[in-house]
Short mmCIF file of C-alpha atoms and ligand atoms in Angstrom, two decimals:
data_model
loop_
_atom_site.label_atom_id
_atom_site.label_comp_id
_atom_site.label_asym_id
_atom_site.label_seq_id
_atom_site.Cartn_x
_atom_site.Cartn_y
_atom_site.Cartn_z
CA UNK A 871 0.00 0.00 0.00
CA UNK A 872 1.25 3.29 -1.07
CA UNK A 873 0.74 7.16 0.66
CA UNK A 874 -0.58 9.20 -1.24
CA UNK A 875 1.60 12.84 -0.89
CA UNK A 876 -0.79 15.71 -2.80
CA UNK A 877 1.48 18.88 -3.84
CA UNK A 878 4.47 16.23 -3.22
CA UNK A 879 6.83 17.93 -5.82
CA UNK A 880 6.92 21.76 -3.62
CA UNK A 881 9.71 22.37 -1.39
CA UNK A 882 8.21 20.62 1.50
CA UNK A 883 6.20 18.08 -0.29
CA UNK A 884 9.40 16.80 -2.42
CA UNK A 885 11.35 16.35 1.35
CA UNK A 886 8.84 14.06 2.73
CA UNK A 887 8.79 12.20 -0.54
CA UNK A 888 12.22 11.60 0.09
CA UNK A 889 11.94 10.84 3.82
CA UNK A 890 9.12 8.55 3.16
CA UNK A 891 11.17 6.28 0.47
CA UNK A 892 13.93 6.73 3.20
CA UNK A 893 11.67 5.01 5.53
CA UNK A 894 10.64 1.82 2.93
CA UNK A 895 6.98 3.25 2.08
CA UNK A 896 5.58 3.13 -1.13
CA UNK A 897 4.75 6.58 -2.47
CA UNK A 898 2.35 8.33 -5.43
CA UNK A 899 2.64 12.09 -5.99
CA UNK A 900 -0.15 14.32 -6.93
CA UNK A 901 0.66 17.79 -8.17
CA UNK A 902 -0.36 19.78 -11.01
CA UNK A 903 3.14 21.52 -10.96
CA UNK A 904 1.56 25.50 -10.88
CA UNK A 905 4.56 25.84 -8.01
CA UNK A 906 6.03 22.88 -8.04
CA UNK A 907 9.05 21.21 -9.91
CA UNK A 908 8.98 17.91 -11.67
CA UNK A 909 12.68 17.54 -10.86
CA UNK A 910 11.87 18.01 -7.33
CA UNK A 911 10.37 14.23 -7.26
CA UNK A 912 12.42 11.27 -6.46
CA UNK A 913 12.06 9.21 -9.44
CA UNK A 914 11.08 6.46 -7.46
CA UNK A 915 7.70 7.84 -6.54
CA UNK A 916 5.01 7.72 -8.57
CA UNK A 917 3.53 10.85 -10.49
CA UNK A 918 0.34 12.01 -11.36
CA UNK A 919 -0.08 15.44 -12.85
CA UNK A 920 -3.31 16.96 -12.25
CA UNK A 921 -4.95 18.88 -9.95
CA UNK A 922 -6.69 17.78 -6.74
CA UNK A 923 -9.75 20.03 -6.80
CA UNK A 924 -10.55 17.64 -9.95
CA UNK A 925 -12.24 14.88 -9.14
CA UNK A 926 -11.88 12.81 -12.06
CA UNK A 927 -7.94 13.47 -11.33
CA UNK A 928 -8.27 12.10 -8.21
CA UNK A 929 -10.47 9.04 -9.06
CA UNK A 930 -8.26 8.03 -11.11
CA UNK A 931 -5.72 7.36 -9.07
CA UNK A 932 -7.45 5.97 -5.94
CA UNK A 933 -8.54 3.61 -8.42
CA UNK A 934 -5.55 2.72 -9.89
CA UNK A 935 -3.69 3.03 -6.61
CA UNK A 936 -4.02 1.06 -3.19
CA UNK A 937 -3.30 4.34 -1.21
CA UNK A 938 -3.73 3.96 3.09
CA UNK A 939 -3.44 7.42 3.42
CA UNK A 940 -2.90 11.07 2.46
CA UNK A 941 -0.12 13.71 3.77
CA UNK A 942 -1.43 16.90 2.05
CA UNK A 943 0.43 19.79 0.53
CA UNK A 944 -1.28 20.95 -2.29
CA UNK A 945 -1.70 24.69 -1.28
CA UNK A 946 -0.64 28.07 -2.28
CA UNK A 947 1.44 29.48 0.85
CA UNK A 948 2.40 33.03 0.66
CA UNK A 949 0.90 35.27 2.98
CA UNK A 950 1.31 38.66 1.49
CA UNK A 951 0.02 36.84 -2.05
CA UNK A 952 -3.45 35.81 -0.02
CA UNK A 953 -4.02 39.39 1.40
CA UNK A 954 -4.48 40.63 -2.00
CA UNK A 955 -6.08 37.69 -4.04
CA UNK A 956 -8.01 35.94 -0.80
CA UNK A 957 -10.31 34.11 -3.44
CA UNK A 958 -7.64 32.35 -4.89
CA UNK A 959 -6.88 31.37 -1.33
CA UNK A 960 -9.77 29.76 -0.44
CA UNK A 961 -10.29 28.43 -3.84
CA UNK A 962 -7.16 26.40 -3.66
CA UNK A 963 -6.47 25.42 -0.47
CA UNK A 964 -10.43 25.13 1.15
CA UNK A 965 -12.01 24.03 -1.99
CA UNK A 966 -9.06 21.16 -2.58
CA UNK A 967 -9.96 20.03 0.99
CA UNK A 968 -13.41 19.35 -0.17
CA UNK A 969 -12.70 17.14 -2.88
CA UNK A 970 -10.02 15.69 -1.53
CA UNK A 971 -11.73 14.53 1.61
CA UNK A 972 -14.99 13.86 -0.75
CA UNK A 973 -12.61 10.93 -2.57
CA UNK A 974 -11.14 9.52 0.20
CA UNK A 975 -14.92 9.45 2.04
CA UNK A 976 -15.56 7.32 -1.17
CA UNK A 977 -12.62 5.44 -1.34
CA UNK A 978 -12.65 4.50 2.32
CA UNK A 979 -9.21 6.04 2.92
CA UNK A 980 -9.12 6.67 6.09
CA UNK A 981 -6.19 8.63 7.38
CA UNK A 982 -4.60 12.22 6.16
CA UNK A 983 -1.68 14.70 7.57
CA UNK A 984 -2.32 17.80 7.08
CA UNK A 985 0.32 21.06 6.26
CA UNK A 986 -1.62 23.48 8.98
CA UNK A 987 0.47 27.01 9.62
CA UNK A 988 1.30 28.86 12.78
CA UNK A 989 -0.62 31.62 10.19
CA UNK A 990 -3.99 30.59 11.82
CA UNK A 991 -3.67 31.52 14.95
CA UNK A 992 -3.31 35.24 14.00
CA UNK A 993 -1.72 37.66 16.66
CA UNK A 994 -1.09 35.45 19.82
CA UNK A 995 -1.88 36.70 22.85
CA UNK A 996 0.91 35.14 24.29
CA UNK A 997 4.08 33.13 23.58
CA UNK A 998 5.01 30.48 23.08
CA UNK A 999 1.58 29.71 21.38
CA UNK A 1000 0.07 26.29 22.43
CA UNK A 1001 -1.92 24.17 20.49
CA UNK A 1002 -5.25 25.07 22.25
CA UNK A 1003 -4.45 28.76 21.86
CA UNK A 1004 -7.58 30.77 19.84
CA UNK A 1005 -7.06 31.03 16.61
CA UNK A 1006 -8.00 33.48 14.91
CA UNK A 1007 -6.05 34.10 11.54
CA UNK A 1008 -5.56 37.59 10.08
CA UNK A 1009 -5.06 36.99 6.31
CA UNK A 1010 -6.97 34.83 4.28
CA UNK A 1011 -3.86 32.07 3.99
CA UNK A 1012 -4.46 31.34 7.65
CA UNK A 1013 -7.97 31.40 7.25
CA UNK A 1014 -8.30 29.16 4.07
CA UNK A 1015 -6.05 26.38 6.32
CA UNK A 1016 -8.21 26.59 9.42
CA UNK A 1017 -10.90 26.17 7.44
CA UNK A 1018 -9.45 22.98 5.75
CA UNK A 1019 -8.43 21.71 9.92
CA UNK A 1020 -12.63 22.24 10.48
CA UNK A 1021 -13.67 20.34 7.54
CA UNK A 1022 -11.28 17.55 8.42
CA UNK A 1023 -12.88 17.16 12.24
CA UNK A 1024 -16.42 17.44 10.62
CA UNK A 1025 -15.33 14.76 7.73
CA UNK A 1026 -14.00 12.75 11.00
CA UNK A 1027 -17.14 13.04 12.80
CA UNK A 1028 -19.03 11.99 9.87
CA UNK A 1029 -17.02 9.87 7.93
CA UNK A 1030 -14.37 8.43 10.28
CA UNK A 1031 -11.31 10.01 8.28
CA UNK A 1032 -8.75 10.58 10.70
CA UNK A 1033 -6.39 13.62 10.21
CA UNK A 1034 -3.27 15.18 12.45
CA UNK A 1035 -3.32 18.92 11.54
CA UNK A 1036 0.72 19.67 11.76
CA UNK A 1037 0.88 23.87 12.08
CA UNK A 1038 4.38 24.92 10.63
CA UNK A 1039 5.93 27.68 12.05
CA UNK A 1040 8.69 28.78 9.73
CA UNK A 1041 10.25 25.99 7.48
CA UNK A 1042 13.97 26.73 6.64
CA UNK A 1043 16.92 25.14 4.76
CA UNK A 1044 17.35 21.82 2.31
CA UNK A 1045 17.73 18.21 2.16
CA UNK A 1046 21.17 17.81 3.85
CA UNK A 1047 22.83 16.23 0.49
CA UNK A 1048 21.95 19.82 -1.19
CA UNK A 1049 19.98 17.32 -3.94
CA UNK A 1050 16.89 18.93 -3.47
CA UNK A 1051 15.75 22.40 -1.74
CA UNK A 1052 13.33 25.75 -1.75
CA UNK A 1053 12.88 27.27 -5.16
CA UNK A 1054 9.85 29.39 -5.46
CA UNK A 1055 9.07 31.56 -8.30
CA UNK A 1056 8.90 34.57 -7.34
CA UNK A 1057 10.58 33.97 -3.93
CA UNK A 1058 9.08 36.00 -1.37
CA UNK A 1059 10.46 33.60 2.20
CA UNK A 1060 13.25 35.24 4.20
CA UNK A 1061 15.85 32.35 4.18
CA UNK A 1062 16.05 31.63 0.67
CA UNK A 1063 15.87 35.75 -0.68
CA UNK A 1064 19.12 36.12 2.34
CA UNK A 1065 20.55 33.28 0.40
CA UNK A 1066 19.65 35.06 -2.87
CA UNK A 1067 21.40 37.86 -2.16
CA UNK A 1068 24.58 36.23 -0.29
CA UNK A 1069 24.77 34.85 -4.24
CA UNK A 1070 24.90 38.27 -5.76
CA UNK A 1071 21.80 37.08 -7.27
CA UNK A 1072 19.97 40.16 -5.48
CA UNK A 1073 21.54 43.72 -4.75
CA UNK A 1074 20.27 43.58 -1.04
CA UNK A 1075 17.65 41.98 1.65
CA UNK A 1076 14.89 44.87 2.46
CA UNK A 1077 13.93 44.16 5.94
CA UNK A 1078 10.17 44.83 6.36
CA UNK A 1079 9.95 47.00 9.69
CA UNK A 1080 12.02 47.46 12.12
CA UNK A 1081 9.41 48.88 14.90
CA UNK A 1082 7.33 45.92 15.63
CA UNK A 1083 6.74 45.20 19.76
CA UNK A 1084 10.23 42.53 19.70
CA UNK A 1085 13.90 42.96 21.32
CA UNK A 1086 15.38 44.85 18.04
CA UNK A 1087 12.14 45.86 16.82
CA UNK A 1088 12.24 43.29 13.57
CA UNK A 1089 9.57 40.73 13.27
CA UNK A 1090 10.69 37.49 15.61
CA UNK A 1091 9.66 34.02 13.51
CA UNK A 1092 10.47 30.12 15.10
CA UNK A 1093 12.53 28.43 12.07
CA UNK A 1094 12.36 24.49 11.71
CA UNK A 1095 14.02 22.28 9.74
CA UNK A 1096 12.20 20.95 6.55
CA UNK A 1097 14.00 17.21 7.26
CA UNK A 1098 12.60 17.54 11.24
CA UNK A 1099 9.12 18.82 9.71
CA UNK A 1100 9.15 15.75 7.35
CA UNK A 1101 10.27 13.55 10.05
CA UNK A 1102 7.21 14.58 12.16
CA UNK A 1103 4.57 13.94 9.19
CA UNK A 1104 5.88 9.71 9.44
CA UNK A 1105 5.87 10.11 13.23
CA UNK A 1106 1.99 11.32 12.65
CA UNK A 1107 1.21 8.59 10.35
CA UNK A 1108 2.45 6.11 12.78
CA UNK A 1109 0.63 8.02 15.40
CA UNK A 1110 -2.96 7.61 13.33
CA UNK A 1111 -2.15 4.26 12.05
CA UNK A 1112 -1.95 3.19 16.23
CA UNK A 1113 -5.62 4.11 16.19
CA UNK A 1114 -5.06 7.42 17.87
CA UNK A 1115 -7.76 10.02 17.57
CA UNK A 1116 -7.25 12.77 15.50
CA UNK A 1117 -5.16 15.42 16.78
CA UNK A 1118 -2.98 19.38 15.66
CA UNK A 1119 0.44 19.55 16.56
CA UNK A 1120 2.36 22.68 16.65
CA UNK A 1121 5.84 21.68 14.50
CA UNK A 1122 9.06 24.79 15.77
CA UNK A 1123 12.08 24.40 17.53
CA UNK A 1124 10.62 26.88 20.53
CA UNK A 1125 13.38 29.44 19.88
CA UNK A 1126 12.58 32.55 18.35
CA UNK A 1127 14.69 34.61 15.80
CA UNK A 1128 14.21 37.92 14.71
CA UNK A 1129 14.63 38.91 11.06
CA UNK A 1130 18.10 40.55 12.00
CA UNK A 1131 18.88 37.58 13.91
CA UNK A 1132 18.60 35.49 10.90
CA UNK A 1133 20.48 38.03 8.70
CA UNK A 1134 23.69 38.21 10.96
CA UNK A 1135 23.34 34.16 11.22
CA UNK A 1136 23.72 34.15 7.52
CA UNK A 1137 26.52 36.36 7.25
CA UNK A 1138 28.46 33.92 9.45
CA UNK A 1139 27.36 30.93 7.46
CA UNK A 1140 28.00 32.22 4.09
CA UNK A 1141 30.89 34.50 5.43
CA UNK A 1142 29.46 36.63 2.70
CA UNK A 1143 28.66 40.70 3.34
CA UNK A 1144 24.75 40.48 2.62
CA UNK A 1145 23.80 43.78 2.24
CA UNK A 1146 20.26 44.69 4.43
CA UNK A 1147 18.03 47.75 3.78
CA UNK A 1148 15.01 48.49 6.74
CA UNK A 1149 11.68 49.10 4.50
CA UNK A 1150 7.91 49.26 5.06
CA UNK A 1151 6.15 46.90 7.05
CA UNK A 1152 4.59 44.00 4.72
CA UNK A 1153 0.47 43.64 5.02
CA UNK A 1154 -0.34 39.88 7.46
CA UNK A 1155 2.45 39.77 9.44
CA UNK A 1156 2.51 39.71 12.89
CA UNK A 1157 4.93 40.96 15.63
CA UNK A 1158 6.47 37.61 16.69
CA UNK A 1159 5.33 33.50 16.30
CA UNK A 1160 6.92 31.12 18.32
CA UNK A 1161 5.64 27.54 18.79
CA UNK A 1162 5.23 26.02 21.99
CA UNK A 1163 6.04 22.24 20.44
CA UNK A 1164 5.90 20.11 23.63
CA UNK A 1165 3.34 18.41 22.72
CA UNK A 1166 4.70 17.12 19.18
CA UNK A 1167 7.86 16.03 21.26
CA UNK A 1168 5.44 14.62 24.01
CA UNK A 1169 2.46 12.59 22.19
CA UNK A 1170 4.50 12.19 18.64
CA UNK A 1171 8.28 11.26 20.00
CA UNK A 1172 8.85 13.73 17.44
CA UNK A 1173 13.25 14.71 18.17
CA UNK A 1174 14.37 17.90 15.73
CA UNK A 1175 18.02 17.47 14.93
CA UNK A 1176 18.32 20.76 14.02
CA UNK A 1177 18.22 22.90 17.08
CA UNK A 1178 20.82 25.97 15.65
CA UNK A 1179 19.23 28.50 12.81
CA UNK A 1180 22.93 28.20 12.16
CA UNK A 1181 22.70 24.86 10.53
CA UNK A 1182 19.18 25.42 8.87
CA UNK A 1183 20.64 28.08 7.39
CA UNK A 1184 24.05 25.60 6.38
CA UNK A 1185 21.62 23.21 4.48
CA UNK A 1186 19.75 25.89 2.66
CA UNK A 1187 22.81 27.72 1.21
CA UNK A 1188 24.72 24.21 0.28
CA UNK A 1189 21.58 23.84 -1.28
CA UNK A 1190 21.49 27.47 -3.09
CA UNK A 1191 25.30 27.23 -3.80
CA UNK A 1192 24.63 24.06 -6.08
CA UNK A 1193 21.45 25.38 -7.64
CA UNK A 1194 22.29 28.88 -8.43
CA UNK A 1195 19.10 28.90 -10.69
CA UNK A 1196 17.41 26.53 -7.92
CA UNK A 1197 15.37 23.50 -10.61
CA UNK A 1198 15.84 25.61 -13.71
CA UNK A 1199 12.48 24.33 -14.95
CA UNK A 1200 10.59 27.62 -15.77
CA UNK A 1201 10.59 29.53 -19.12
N1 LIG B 1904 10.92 39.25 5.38
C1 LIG B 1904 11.70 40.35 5.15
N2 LIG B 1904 12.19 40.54 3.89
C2 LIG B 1904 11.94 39.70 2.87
C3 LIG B 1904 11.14 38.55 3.13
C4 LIG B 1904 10.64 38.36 4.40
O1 LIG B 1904 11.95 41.16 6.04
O2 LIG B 1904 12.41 39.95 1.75
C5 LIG B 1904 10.39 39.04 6.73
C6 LIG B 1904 8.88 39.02 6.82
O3 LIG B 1904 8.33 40.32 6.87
C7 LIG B 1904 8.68 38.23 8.09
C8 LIG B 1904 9.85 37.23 8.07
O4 LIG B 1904 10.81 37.77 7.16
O5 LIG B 1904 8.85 39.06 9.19
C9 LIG B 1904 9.46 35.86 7.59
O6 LIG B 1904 8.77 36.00 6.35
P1 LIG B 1904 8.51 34.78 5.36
O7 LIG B 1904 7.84 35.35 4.17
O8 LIG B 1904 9.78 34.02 5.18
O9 LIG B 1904 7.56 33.85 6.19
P2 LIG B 1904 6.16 34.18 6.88
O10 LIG B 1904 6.43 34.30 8.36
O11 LIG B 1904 5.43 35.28 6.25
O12 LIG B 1904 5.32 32.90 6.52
C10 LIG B 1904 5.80 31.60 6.75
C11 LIG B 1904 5.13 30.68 5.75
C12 LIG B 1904 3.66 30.66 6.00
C13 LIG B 1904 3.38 30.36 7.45
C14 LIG B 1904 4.12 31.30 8.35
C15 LIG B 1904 3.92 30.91 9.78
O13 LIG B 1904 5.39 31.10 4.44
O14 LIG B 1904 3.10 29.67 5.17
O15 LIG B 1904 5.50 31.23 8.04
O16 LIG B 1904 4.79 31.59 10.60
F1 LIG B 1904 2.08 30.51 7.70
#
């Protein structure tokens, strides 16, 4: 029996692919490539392009598949992006939900991990944020993913589909063999446009505000490894395939870095100048996210390895340094 990974050839998607053949399990990718990268995709997996909000697409391959479960990644991600085209948001992410969940309902698979996002619990009231924090998202990203977590505890209560709802805080660096890493087109994520510019690919990092309520006044974001995130999506099968009830698990390290933080941590990785620019405060963002992630540690067994920003940030530029025009795939 195969898992089924849905948006498994984006930057997080193609990382659990690979830590999922790592681990002996069959996989089958879905992804209709509008972000992702065909080269992204161990070879070994199987691929389907198409798109998961069609449900012919997805027929098809529960049919021709013997799929015991679902990790799900098929979503657009970029929080400025959803501020100003919300529709497309919620189109996406919340109507792919539906028909996802519609076919498995159908096809009587009965078990999906799910890419939540710190995003949806909005401006904390206070920090570390725990799982049973309110959350209350303030741009329609967030929004369109807590959406998807309520439709999967309805589709549980009605259908019996189990689901662990992992919320990323902020996912940083690259498979530690630099074969496969973050490419997004246009980039917009702070690790990979540092990275950018340590290349000479970009004049300079702008730093959006620099008066936000944290310690240097920059916003302050938890950064975890995309291996360790990976790692805790097979810990969370395991965990539903026990017979657990369904659960959300924060996924961060607990440790908090502010965007200048992260820019002097990359100047001593790279040992290259970076040159940084403050500019305007970006739309969604809020003053600081850090996870409280106890409880993944706790119920999951779930053990980051990467516990230094210094060595997410090692993997990302090996990765960057080998890929100077990351996949090379687009026109
Ligand atoms: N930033 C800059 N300059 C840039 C790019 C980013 O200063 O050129 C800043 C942002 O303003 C923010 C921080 O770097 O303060 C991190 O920004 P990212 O765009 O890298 O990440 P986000 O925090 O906006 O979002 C990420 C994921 C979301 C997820 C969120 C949860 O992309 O999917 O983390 O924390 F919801």
């Amino acid at each position: 029996m195969a898992i089924l990974v849905a948006g498994g050839a984006g930057y997080i998607g193609s990382h659990m692919v690979k830590d999922l053949l790592a681990n002996g399990e069959e996989v089958v990718v879905a992804d209709n490539l509008s972000t992702g990268h065909r080269k992204a995709v161990d070879p070994r997996a199987k691929f389907y392009i198409g798109d998961i909000r069609d449900r012919a697409f997805l027929d098809q391959i529960f049919i021709n598949e013997d799929i015991k479960a679902v990790v799900h990644f098929a979503a657009f991600s970029i929080v400025p992006e959803s501020m100003s085209e919300p529709l497309k948001y919620f189109d996406n992410n919340t109507g792919g939900m539906i028909t996802l969940l519609e076919a498995m309902r159908d096809f009587k698979v009965k078990y999906i991990v799910f890419s939540s996002t710190a995003a949806t619990y909005g401006v904390p009231e206070h920090m570390p944020i725990k799982e049973t924090d309110p959350q209350k998202p303030i741009n329609p990203y967030g929004l369109s993913k807590l959406m998807m977590e309520h439709m999967m505890a309805w589709a549980d209560s009605a259908y019996g589909v189990k689901f662990v709802a992992l919320r990323y805080f902020n996912v940083a660096g690259a498979a530690p063999d630099g074969s496969i890493g973050e490419d997004h087109g246009p980039e917009t994520h702070l690790v990979p446009i540092i990275m950018q510019v340590a290349q000479g690919k970009r004049a300079e990092l702008s730093i959006f505000g620099d008066d936000y309520n944290t310690p240097d006044g920059t916003n302050v974001r938890d950064y975890v490894h995309v291996m360790d995130l990976a790692d805790a999506h097979l810990l969370a099968l395991k965990y539903l395939f026990a017979g657990n009830e369904s659960n959300a698990f924060n996924l961060g390290s607990s440790t908090g870095f502010s965007n200048k933080q992260m820019l002097e941590a990359a100047r001593e990785v790279t040992g290259k100048p970076i040159p940084a620019k403050m500019a305007p405060r970006r739309p969604g963002d809020p003053d600081s996210l850090v996870a409280a992630s106890d409880k993944a540690r706790n119920v999951l067994g779930w053990k980051p390895k990467y516990d230094d920003v210094h060595d997410i940030i090692a993997t990302a530029w090996k990765w960057h340094e080998s890929h100077p025009q990351g996949y090379n795939d687009r026109n």
